[in-house]
XYZ file of C-alpha atoms in Angstrom:
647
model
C 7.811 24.877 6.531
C 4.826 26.615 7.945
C 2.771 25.062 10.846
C -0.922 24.191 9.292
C -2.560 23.794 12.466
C -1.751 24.580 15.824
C -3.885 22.256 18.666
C -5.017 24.503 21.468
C -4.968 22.325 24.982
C -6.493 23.513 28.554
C -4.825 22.066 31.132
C -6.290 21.967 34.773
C -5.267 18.821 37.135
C -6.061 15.969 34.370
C -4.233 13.831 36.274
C -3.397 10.496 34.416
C -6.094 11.204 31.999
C -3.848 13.705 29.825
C -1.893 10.554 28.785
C -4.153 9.477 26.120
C -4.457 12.965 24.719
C -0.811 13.010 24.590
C -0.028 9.922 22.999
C -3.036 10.700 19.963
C -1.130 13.795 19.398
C 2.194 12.243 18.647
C 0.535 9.546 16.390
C -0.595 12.293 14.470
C -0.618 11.165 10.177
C -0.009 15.170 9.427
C 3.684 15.248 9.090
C 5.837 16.623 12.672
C 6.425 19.839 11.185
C 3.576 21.056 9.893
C 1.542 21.259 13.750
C 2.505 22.165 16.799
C 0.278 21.832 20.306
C -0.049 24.524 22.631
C -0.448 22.897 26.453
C -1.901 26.252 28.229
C -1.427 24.863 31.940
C -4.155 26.901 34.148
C -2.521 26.591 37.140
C -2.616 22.942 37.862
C -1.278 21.695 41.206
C -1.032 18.245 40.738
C 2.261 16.800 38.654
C 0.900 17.837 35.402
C 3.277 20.865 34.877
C 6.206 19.424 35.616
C 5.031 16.330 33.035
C 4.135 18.882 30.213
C 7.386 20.211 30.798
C 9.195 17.109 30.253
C 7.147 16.576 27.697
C 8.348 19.544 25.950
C 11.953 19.305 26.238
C 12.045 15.698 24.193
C 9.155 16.896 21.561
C 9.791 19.937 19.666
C 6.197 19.604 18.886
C 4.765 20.249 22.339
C 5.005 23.728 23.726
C 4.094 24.353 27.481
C 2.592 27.756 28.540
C 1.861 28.077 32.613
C -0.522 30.607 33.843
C -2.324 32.102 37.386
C -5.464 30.170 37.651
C -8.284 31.722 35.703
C -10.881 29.708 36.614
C -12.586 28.302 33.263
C -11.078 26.856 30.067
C -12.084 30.629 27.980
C -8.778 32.339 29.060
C -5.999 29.610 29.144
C -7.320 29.084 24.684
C -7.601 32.892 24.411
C -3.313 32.152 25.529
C -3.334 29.422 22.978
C -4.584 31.482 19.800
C -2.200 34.718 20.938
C 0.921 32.309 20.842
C -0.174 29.922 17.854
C 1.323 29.562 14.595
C -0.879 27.921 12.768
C -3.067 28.490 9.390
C -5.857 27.114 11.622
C -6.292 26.050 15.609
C -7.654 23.096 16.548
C -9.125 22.767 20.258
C -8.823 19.891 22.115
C -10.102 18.951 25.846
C -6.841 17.447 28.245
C -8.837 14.215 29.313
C -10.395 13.906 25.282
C -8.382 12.612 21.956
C -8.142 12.626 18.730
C -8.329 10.183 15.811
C -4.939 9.294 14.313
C -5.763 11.263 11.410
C -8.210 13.485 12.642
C -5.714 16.886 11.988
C -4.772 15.775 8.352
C -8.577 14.982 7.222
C -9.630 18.133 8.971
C -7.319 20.733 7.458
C -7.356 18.989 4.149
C -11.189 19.026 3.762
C -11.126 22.709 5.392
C -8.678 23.854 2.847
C -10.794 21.889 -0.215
C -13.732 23.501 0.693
C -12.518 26.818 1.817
C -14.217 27.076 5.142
C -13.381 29.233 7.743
C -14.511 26.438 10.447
C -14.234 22.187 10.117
C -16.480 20.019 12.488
C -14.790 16.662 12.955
C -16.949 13.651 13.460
C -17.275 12.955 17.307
C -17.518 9.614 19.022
C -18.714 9.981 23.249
C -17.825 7.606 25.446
C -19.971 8.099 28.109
C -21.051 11.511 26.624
C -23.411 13.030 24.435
C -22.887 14.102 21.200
C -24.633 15.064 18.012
C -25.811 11.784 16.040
C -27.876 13.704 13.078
C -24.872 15.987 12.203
C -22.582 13.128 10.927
C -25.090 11.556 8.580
C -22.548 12.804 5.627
C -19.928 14.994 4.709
C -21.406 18.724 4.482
C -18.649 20.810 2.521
C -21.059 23.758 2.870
C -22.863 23.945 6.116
C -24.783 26.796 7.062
C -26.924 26.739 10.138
C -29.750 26.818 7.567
C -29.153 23.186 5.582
C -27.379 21.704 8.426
C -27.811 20.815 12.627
C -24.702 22.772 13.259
C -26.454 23.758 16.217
C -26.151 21.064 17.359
C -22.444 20.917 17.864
C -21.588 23.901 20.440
C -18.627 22.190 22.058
C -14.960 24.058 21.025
C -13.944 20.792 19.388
C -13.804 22.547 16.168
C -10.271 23.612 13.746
C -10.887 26.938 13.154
C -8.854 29.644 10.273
C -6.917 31.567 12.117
C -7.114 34.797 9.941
C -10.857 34.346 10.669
C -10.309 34.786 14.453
C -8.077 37.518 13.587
C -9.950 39.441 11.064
C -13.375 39.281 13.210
C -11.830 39.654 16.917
C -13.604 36.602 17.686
C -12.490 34.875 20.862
C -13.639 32.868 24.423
C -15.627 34.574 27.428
C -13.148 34.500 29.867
C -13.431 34.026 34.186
C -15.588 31.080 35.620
C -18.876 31.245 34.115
C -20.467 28.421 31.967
C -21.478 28.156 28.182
C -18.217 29.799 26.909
C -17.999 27.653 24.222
C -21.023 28.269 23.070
C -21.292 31.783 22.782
C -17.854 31.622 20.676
C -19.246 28.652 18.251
C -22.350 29.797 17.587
C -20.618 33.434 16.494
C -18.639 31.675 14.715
C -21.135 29.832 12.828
C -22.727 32.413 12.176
C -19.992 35.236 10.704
C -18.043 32.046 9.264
C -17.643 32.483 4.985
C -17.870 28.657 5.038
C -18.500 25.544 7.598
C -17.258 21.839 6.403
C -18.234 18.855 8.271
C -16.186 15.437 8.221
C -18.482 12.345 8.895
C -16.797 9.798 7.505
C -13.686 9.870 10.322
C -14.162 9.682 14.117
C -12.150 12.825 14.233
C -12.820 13.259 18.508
C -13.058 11.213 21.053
C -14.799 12.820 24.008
C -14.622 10.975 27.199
C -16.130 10.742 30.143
C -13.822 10.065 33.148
C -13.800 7.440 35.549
C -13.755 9.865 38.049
C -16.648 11.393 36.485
C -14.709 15.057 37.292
C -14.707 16.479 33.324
C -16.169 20.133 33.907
C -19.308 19.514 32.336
C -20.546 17.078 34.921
C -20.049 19.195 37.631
C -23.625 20.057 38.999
C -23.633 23.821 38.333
C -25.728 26.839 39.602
C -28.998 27.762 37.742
C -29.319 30.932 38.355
C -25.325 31.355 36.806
C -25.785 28.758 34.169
C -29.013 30.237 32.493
C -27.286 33.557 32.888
C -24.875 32.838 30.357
C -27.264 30.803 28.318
C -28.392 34.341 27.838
C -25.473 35.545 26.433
C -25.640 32.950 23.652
C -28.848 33.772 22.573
C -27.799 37.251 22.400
C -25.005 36.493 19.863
C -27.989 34.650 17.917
C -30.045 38.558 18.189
C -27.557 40.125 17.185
C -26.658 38.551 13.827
C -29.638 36.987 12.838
C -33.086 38.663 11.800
C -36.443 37.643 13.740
C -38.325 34.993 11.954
C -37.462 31.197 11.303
C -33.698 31.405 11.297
C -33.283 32.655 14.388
C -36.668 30.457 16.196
C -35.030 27.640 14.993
C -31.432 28.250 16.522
C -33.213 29.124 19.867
C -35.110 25.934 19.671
C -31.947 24.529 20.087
C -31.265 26.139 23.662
C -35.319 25.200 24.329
C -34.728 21.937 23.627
C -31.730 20.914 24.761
C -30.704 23.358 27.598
C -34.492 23.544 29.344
C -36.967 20.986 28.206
C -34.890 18.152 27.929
C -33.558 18.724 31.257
C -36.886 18.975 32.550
C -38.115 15.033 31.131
C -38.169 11.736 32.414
C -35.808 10.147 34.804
C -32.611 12.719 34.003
C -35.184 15.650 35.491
C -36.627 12.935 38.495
C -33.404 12.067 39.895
C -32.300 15.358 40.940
C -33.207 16.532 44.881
C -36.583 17.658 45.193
C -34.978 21.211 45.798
C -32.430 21.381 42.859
C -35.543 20.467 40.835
C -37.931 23.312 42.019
C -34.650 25.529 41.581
C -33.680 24.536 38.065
C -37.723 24.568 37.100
C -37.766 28.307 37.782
C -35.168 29.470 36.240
C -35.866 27.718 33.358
C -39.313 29.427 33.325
C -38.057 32.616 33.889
C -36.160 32.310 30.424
C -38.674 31.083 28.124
C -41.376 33.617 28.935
C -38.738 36.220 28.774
C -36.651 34.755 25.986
C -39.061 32.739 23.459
C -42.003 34.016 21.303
C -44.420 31.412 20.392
C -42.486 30.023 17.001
C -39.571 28.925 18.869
C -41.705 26.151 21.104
C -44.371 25.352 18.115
C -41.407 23.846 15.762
C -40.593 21.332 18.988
C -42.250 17.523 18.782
C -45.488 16.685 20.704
C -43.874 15.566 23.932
C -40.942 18.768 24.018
C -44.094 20.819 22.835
C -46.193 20.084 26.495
C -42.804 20.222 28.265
C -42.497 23.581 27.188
C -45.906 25.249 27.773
C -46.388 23.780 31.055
C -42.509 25.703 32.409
C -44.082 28.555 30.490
C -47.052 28.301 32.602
C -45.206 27.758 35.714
C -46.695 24.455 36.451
C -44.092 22.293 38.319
C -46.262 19.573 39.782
C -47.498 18.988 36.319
C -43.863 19.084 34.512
C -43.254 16.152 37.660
C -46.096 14.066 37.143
C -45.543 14.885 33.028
C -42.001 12.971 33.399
C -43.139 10.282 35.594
C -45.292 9.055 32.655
C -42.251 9.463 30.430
C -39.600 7.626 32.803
C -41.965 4.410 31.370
C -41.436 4.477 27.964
C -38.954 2.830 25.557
C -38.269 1.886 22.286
C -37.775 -2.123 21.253
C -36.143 -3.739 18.232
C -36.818 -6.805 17.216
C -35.040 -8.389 14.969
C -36.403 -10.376 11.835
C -33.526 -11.939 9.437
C -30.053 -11.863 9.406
C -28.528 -13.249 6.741
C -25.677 -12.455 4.201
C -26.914 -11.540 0.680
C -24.555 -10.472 -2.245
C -21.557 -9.790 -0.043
C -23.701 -7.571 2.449
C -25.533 -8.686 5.542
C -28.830 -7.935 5.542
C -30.278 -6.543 8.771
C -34.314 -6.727 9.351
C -36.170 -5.870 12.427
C -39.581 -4.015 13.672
C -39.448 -1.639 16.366
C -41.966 0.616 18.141
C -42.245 2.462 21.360
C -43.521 0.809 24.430
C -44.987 2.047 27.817
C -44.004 -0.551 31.330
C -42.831 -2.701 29.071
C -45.926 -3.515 26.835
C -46.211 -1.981 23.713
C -48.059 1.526 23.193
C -51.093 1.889 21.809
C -52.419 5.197 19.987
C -56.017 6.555 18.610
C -56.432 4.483 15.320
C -58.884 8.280 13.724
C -56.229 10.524 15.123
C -55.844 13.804 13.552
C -53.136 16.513 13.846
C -54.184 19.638 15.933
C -51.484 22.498 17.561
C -51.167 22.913 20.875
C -53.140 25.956 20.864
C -53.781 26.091 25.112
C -51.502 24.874 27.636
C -53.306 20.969 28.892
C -55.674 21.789 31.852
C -54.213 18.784 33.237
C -51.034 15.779 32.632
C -54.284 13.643 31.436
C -54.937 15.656 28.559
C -51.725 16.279 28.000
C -50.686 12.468 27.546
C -53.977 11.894 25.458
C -52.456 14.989 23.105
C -49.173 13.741 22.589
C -50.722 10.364 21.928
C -53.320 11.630 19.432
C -50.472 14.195 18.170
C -47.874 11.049 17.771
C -50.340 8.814 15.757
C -51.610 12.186 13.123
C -47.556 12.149 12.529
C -46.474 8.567 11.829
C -45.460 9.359 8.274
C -42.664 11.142 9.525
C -41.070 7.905 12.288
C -38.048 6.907 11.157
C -36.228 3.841 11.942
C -32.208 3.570 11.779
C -29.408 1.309 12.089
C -26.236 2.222 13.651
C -23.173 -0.010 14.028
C -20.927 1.785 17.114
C -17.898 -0.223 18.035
C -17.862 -1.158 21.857
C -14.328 0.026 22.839
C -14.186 3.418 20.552
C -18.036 4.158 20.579
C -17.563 5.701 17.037
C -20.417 5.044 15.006
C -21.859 5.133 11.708
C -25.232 4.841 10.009
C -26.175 1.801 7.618
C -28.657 2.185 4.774
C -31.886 1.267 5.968
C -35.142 0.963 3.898
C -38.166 0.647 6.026
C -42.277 0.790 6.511
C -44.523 2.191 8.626
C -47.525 0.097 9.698
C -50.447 0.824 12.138
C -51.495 -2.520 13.709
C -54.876 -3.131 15.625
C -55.393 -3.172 19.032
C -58.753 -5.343 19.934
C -61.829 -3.628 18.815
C -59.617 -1.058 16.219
C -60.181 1.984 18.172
C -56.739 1.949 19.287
C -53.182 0.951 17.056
C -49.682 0.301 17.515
C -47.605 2.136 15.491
C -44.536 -0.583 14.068
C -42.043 0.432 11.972
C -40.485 -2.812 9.465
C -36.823 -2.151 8.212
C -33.951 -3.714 6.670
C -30.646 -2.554 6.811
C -27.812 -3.486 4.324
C -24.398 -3.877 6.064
C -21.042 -3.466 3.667
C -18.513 -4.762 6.809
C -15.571 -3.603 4.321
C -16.859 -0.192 4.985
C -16.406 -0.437 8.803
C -12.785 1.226 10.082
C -10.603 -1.882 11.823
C -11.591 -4.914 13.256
C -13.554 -5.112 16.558
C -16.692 -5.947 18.346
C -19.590 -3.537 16.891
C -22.782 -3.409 18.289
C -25.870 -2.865 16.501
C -27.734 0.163 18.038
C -31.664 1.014 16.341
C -32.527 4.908 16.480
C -36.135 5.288 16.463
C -37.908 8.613 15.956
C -41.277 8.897 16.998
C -43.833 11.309 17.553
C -41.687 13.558 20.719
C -39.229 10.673 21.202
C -35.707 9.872 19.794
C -34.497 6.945 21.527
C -31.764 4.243 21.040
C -31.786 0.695 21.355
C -29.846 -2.401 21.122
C -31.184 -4.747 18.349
C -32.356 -7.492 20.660
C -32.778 -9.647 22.525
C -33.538 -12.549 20.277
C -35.313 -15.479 21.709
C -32.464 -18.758 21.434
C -35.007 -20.952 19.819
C -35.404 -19.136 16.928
C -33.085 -16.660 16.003
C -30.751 -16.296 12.770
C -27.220 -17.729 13.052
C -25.340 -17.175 9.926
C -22.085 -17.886 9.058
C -18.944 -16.113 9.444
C -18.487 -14.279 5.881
C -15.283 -13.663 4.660
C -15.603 -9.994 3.198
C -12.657 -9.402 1.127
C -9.473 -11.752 3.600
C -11.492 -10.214 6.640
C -13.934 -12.955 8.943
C -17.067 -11.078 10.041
C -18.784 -13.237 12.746
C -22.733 -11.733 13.183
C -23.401 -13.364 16.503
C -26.117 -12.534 19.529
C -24.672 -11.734 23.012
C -24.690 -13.113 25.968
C -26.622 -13.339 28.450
C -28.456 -10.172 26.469
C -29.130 -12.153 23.107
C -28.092 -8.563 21.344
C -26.671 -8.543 17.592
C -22.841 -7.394 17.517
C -20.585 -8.347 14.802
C -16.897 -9.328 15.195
C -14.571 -7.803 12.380
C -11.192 -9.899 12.495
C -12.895 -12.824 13.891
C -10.165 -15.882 14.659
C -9.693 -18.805 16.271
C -12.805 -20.754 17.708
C -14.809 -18.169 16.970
C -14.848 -18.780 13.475
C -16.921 -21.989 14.160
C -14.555 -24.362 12.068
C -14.912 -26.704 14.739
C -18.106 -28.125 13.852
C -16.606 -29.821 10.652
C -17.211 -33.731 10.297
C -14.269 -36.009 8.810
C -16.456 -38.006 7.260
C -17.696 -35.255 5.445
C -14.052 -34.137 3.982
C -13.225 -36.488 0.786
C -9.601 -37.070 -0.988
C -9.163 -37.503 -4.443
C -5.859 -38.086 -5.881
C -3.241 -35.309 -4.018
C -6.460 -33.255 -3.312
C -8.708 -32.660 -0.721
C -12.237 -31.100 -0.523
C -13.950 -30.149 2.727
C -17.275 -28.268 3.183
C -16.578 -25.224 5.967
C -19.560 -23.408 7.480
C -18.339 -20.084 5.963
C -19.856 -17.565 3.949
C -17.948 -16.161 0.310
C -19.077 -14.853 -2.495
C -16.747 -16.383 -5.083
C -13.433 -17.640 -5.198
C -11.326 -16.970 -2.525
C -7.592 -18.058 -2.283
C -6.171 -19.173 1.213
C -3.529 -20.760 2.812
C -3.048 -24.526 4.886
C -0.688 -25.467 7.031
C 0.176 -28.828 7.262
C 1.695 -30.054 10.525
C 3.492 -33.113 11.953
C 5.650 -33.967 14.567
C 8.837 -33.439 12.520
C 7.883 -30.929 9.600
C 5.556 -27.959 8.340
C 4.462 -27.688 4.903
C 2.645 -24.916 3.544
C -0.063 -25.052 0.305
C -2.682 -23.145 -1.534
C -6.357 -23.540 -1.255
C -9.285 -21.811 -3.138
C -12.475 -21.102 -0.740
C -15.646 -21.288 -3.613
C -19.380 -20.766 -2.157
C -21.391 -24.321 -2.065
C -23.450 -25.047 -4.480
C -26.250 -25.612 -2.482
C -25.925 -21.954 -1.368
C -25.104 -22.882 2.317
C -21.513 -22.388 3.244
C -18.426 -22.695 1.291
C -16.049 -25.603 0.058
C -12.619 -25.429 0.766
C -10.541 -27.209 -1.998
C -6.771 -27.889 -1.526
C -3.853 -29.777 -3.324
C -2.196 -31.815 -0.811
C 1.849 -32.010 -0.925
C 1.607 -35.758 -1.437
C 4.980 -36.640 -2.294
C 6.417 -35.275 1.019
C 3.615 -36.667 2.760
C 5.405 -39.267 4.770
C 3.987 -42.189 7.341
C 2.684 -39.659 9.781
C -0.591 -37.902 11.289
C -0.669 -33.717 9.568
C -2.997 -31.588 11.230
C -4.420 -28.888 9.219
C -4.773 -25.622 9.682
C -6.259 -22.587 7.273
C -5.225 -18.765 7.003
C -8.255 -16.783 5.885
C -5.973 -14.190 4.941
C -3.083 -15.397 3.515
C -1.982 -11.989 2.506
C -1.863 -10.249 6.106
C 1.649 -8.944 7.377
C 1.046 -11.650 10.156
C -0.659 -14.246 8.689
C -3.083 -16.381 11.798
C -3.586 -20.077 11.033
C -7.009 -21.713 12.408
C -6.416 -25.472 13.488
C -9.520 -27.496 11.029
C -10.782 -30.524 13.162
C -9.433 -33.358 10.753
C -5.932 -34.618 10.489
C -4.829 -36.512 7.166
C -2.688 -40.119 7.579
C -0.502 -41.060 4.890
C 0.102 -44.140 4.733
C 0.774 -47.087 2.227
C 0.370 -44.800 -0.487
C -2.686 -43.678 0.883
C -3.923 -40.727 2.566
C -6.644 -41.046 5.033
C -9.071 -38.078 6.844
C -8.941 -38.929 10.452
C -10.043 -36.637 13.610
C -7.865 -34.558 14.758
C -5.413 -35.436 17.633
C -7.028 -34.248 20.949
C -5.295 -31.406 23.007
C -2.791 -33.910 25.134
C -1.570 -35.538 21.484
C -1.267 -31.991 19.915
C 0.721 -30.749 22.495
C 3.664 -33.758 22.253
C 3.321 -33.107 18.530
C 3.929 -29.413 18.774
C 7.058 -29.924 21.316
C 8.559 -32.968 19.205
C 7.853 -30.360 16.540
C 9.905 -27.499 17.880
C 12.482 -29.637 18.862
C 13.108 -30.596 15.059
C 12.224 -27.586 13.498
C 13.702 -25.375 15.604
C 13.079 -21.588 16.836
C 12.202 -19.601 14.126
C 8.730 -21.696 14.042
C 8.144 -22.022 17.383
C 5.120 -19.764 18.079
C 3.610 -20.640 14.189
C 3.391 -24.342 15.787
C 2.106 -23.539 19.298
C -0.676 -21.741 17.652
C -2.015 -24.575 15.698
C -5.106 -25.605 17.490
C -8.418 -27.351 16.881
C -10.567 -24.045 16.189
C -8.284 -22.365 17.226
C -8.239 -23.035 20.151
């Protein structure tokens, strides 16, 4: 059968970090025989060789090449395409992973959409990477309707007849910015570009060690060097005019301004600094007319002319007054509505902690002069920020704490100018509600809710928090389809983070009163502090000291709207003299089915059956052992995990 996609892998000294890149590749969904990985070891002296080789012989799979050391990762995957077999090559990092299904979603959509490159979504944890890209699926990027530009790391699958047909492969030798010189040609000669947003398809990490070879403090005067030969592959297939100001902006923006802000440009030596500062000037008076910087925000905008201008003090005391400022989300409601939880909160910018104010008659003006001084400067970008409120945008991301994928939620919001004293001056709040659909969040976990604020020269990201203890929303855990989502507030932090596959105590069963649980006949009713929204069947456990017995319950939303009412038929005719404990399954159609202890106990007894508290700990324990003792192995660990709340 012929091999769809062939993964490309750099090896240099990983160390125990290759492990996880390993053990994604083997859990690949894409059947064994249709991809192969190419390890191209580049001279590693640590044990990684002789593991790739083992490796190797026990997975037909995994193919080892070993090499001189060349110095950079552009040679050992110009190896990997020369010996792949692949309708497309993937490249992949040694110390990064992949999704479990990232190969199969990526050559399938490539192949839909006939593109010649596929972006997979990217999660970083403890790295950058693009956020705006992965809004949506793009079947048809171009670097024209879509921030591909963003995306210059080789994480991409790539046709191989496309490599083939235009010649197109790595820099080689150690230099820097190989990978993007080869993306951005390929971008830019590619027939077609897909992007998948709807899978983490990469998981670039940053190691403990911190050793990955883009944290390695490099040389400016090298670096910028090669930055130069990506902007000539942008020359020489673009014409001058917007297209190509707005790829450069990238490089502007990202390469030299940005490194040149706040406390990332502040805590570098004094001499690095002065170092990186020049060479960075030298570039954008030789590189960038005036349309590349003028499509920048207000704050990149002053950045910019003042390395133009060769003005270091005033690029220093520029990102001092930037090292202040902050965005802050507070949040509003939170509170489950039709099935959804529904996110508000306000959030605005602030400056040492208090919230910034801006000119309340402010009107938009270019930056037609470089600022005499960081004064005017700051009163521009303040004046500049106000004139373009209308375009602030507020978001909501969820990003799961162990994975750091993330995804955008829908998020309606307002802008509002608020007063300040006399009115001369305004803070600029924006008011949004987001509308969270848990069944569309991948696996259960801890999620944290992250705002995304866009303002004026700033995008900055936030936890949705803190809220005061006094007064902030505690809803219930919802059940969303047989899946407990527990919307709780952190701690010491008093952040928002949801729990998908919530069990145990934290499901807050606990809290249930006796008194307030009521028999009728063989039935029992009890009100739960649980959110559904309609009928929900579930399973009880019923649990003495000599016997289990199992029964069906419906889950139905209270009709006073808070909570739900769990309604049960009790076995009553095998109901002997004896104290049951009960305990619930949420999801009673899981392959392991968890049981949650309820704090009540029913008594039968002269043809009665009576809702008592639940034995403490000490009495649950004898009744679980006498329990096991009767009943025998095969329920042993169902029984020991019957606790009150779970616990």
């Amino acid at each position: 059968m012929p091999v769809k996609v062939s993964v490309i892998i750099p090896v240099y000294n990983p160390g125990i970090y290759i492990e996880d890149c390993i053990t994604s590749l083997q859990r690949q969904s894409l059947p064994p025989e249709e991809y192969e990985v190419i390890f191209v070891d580049d001279g590693s002296t640590d044990a990684t060789p002789a593991r790739l080789d083992a490796l190797a012989a026990e997975d037909p799979r995994m193919k080892v090449i070993h090499q001189e050391n060349s110095g950079w990762s552009g040679k050992p995957r110009n190896v990997g395409i020369a010996a792949s077999r692949g309708e497309f090559v993937m490249f992949v990092d040694n110390d990064d992973y992949l999704g479990d299904e990232a190969l199969e979603r990526m050559y399938d959509y490539g192949v839909a959409n006939g593109a010649d490159v596929v972006v997979g979504k990217m999660a970083g944890k403890g790295r950058g990477v693009p956020v705006e890209l992965f809004r949506r699926n793009h079947p048809r990027a171009t670097v024209e309707n879509a921030p591909l530009i963003d995306s210059l790391t080789p994480h991409k699958m790539i046709r191989r007849a496309f490599l083939d047909r235009t010649g197109l492969r790595f820099p080689e030798g150690r230099r820097r910015l190989e990978d993007h010189v080869f993306i951005a040609e390929a971008y830019l000669r590619a027939e077609n570009v897909s992007v998948v947003s709807d899978y983490v398809c990469y998981y670039h990490i940053r190691r403990d060690d911190s050793s990955n070879a883009g944290f390695v403090r490099f040389d400016p005067v090298g670096y910028f060097k090669n930055l130069r030969e990506a902007l000539d592959v942008v020359e020489r297939y673009t014409e001058p005019g917007p297209v190509r100001d707005r790829l450069f902006r990238r490089w502007l923006r990202v390469e030299m301004v940005e490194r040149l802000r706040a406390r990332r440009f502040l805590n570098l030596p004094d001499d690095y600094r002065k170092e990186l500062f020049g060479e960075i000037h030298e570039v954008v008076v030789e590189r960038f007319g005036p349309g590349v910087a003028d499509g920048l925000q207000p704050t990149q905008q002053v950045v910019a002319a003042l390395a133009a201008a060769d003005r270091y003090d005033d690029v220093v005391s520029f990102a001092e007054w930037e090292a202040g400022i902050a965005p802050k989300a507070a949040p509003a409601h939170v509170e489950w509505r039709d099935g959804s939880l529904s996110i508000g909160f306000t959030a605005e910018y602030t400056s040492g902690g208090e919230p910034m104010t801006f000119p309340a008659d402010a009107e938009a003006a270019p930056l037609n002069d470089v600022p005499k001084d960081v004064t005017e400067a700051v009163e521009w970008v303040a004046s500049e920020t106000a004139a373009r409120f209308g375009q602030a945008t507020a978001d909501l991301l969820l990003r799961e704490r162990s994975s750091a994928a993330q995804y955008f939620q829908p998020v309606k919001f307002t802008r509002e100018t608020v007063p300040v004293g006399d009115g001369e001056e305004v803070r600029l709040v924006l008011r949004a509600t987001a509308t969270v659909d848990p069944a569309g969040l991948p696996g259960d976990g801890v999620w944290d809710a992250v705002v995304r604020v866009k303002l004026g020269g700033w995008t900055k990201e936030c936890r949705l928090g803190p809220a005061p203890r006094a007064t902030r929303p505690t809803p219930d855990v919802g059940l969303v389809g047989d899946r407990p989502v527990l919307p709780y507030w952190t701690e010491p932090h008093g952040n928002l983070s949801l729990e998908l596959g919530a069990r145990g105590k934290r499901l807050g069963l606990g809290s249930v009163q006796p008194m307030d649980v009521t028999v009728s006949g063989d039935r029992f009713r009890a009100p739960l502090p649980l959110h559904v929204e309609g009928d929900s069947e579930v399973r009880l456990r019923f649990v003495s000291s000599s016997r289990i017995l199992d029964a069906s319950g419906t889950l139905s939303p209270a009709p006073d709207g808070r909570g739900a009412v769990l309604e049960a038929a009790m076995p009553a005719k095998d109901l002997s003299r004896d104290t049951w404990r009960v305990a619930l399954c949420l999801a009673p159609g899981a392959d392991r089915p968890r049981f949650t202890g309820l704090p009540f106990a029913l008594r039968a007894a002269d043809g009665q059956v009576l809702v008592v508290p639940a034995p403490g700990p000490g009495v649950a324990l004898r009744l679980a052992r006498r329990a096991r003792r009767v009943v025998g192995t095969a329920r042993r660990k169902v029984v020991s995990r019957i606790r009150i709340g779970g616990q």
